[in-house]
PDB file of C-alpha atoms in Angstrom:
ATOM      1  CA  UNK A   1     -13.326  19.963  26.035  1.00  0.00           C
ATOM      2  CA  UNK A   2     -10.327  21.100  23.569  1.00  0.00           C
ATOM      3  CA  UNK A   3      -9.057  17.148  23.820  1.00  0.00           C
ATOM      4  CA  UNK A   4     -12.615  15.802  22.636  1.00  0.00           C
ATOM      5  CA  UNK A   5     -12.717  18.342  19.735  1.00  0.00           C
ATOM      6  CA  UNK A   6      -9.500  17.872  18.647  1.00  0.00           C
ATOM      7  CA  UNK A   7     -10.279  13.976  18.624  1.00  0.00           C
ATOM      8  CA  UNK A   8     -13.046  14.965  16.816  1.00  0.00           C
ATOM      9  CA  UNK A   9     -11.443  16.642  14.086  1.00  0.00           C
ATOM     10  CA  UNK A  10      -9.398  13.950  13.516  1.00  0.00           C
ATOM     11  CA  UNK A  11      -9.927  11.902   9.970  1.00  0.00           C
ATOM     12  CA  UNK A  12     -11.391   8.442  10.460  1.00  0.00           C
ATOM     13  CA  UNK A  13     -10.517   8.291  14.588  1.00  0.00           C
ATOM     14  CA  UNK A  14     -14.332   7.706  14.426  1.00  0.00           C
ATOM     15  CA  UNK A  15     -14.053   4.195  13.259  1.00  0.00           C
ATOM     16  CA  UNK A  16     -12.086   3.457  16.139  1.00  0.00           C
ATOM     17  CA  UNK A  17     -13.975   5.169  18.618  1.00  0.00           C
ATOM     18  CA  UNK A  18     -16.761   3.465  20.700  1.00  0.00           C
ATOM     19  CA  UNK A  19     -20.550   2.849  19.628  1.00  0.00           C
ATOM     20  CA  UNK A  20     -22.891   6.316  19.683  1.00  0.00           C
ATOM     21  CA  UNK A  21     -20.543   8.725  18.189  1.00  0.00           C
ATOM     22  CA  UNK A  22     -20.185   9.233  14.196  1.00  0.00           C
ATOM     23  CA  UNK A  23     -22.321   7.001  11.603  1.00  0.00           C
ATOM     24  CA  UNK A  24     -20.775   5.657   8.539  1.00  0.00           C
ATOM     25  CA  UNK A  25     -22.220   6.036   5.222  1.00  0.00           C
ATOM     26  CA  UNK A  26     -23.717   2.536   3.955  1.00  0.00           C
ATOM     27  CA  UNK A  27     -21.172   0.916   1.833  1.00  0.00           C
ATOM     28  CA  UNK A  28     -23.069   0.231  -1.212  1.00  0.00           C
ATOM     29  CA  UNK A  29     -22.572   0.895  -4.297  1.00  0.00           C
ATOM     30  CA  UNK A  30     -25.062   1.451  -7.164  1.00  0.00           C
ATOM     31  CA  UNK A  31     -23.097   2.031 -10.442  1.00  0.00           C
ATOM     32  CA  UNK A  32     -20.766  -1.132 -10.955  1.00  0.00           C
ATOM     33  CA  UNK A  33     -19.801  -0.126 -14.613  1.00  0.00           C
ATOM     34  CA  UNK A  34     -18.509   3.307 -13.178  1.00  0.00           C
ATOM     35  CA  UNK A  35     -16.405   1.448 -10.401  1.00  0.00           C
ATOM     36  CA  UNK A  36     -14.709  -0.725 -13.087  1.00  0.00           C
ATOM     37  CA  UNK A  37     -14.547   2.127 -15.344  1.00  0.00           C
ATOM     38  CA  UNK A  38     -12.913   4.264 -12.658  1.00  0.00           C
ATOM     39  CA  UNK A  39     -10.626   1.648 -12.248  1.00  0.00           C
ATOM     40  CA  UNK A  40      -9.292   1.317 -15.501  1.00  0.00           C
ATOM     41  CA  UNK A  41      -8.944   4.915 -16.012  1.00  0.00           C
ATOM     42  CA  UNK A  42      -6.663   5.349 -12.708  1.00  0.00           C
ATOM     43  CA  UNK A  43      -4.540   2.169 -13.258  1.00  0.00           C
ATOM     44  CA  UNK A  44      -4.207   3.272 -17.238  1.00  0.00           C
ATOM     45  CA  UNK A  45      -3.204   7.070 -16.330  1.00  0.00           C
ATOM     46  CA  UNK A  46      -0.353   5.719 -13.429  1.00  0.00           C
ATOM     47  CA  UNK A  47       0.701   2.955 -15.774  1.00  0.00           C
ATOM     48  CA  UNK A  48       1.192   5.615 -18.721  1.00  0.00           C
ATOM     49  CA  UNK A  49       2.761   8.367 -16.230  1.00  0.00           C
ATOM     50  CA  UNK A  50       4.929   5.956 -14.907  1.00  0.00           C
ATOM     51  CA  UNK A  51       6.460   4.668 -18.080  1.00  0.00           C
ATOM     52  CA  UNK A  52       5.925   7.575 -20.656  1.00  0.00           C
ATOM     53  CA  UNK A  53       7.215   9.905 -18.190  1.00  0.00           C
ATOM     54  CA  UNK A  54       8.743   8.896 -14.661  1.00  0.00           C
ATOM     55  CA  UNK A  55      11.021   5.730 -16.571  1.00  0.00           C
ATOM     56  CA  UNK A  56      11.145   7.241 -20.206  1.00  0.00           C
ATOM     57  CA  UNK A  57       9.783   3.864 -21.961  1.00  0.00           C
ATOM     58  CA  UNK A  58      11.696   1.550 -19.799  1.00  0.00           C
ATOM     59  CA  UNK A  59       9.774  -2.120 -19.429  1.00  0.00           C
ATOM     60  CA  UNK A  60      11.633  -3.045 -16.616  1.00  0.00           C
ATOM     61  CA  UNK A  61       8.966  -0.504 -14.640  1.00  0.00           C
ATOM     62  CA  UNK A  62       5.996  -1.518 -15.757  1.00  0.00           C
ATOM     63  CA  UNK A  63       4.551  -4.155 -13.080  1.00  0.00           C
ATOM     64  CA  UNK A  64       5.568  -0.981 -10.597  1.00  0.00           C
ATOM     65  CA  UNK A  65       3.337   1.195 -12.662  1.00  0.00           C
ATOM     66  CA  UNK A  66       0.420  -1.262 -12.513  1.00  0.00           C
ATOM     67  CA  UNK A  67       1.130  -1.798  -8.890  1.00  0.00           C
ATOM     68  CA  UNK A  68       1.054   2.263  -7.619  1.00  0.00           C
ATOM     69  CA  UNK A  69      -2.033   2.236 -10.448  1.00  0.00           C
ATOM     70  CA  UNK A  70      -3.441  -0.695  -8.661  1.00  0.00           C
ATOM     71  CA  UNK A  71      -2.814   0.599  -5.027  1.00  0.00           C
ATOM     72  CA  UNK A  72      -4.357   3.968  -6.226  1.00  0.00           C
ATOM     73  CA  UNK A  73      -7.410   2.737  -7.154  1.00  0.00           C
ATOM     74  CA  UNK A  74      -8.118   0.415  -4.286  1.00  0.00           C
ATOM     75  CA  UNK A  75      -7.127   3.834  -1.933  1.00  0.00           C
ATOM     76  CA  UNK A  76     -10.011   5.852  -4.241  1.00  0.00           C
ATOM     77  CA  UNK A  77     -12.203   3.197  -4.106  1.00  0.00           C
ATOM     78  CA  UNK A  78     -12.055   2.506  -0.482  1.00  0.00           C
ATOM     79  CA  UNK A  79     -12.286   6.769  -0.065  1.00  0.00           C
ATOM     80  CA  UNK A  80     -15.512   6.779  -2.348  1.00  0.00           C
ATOM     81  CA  UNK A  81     -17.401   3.965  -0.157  1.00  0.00           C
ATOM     82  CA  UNK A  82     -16.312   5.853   3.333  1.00  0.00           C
ATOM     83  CA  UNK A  83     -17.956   9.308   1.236  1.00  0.00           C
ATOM     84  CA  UNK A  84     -20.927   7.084   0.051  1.00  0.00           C
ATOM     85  CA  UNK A  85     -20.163   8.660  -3.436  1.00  0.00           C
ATOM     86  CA  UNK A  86     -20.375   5.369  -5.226  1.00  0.00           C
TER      87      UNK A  86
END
């Protein structure tokens, strides 16, 4: 039906759906030195975008900059597990 394949089209409405449907990737991943490398990369380029560019050197910004950085790389980490990528 055009209800089940719009559902179905749908990012991640999989995960709630019920048991038979789509299959997850395993979460695993194989490189940890890439992960943590990844990591530092994202939170260094938000940290430096944020307070080179966004606040013009202004400390007063920087534990928002490592925040977004931080929130960023949690969001790319948690998109490269649901890809199986890692």
């Amino acid at each position: 039906s055009i209800f089940q394949r719009m559902m179905d089209e749908i990012p991640f409405i999989h995960l709630f759906s019920g048991p038979g449907r789509k299959k997850l990737p395993p979460v695993q991943v194989d490189d940890v030195n890439v992960l943590f490398y990844d990591v530092f990369l994202i939170v260094n380029l938000s940290m430096s975008i944020s307070f080179w560019v966004t606040h013009r050197l202004d400390f007063s910004f920087l534990s928002s900059a490592v925040n977004e950085g931080c929130l960023f790389s949690i969001l790319w980490i948690a998109s490269g597990l649901y890809h199986g990528s890692f």
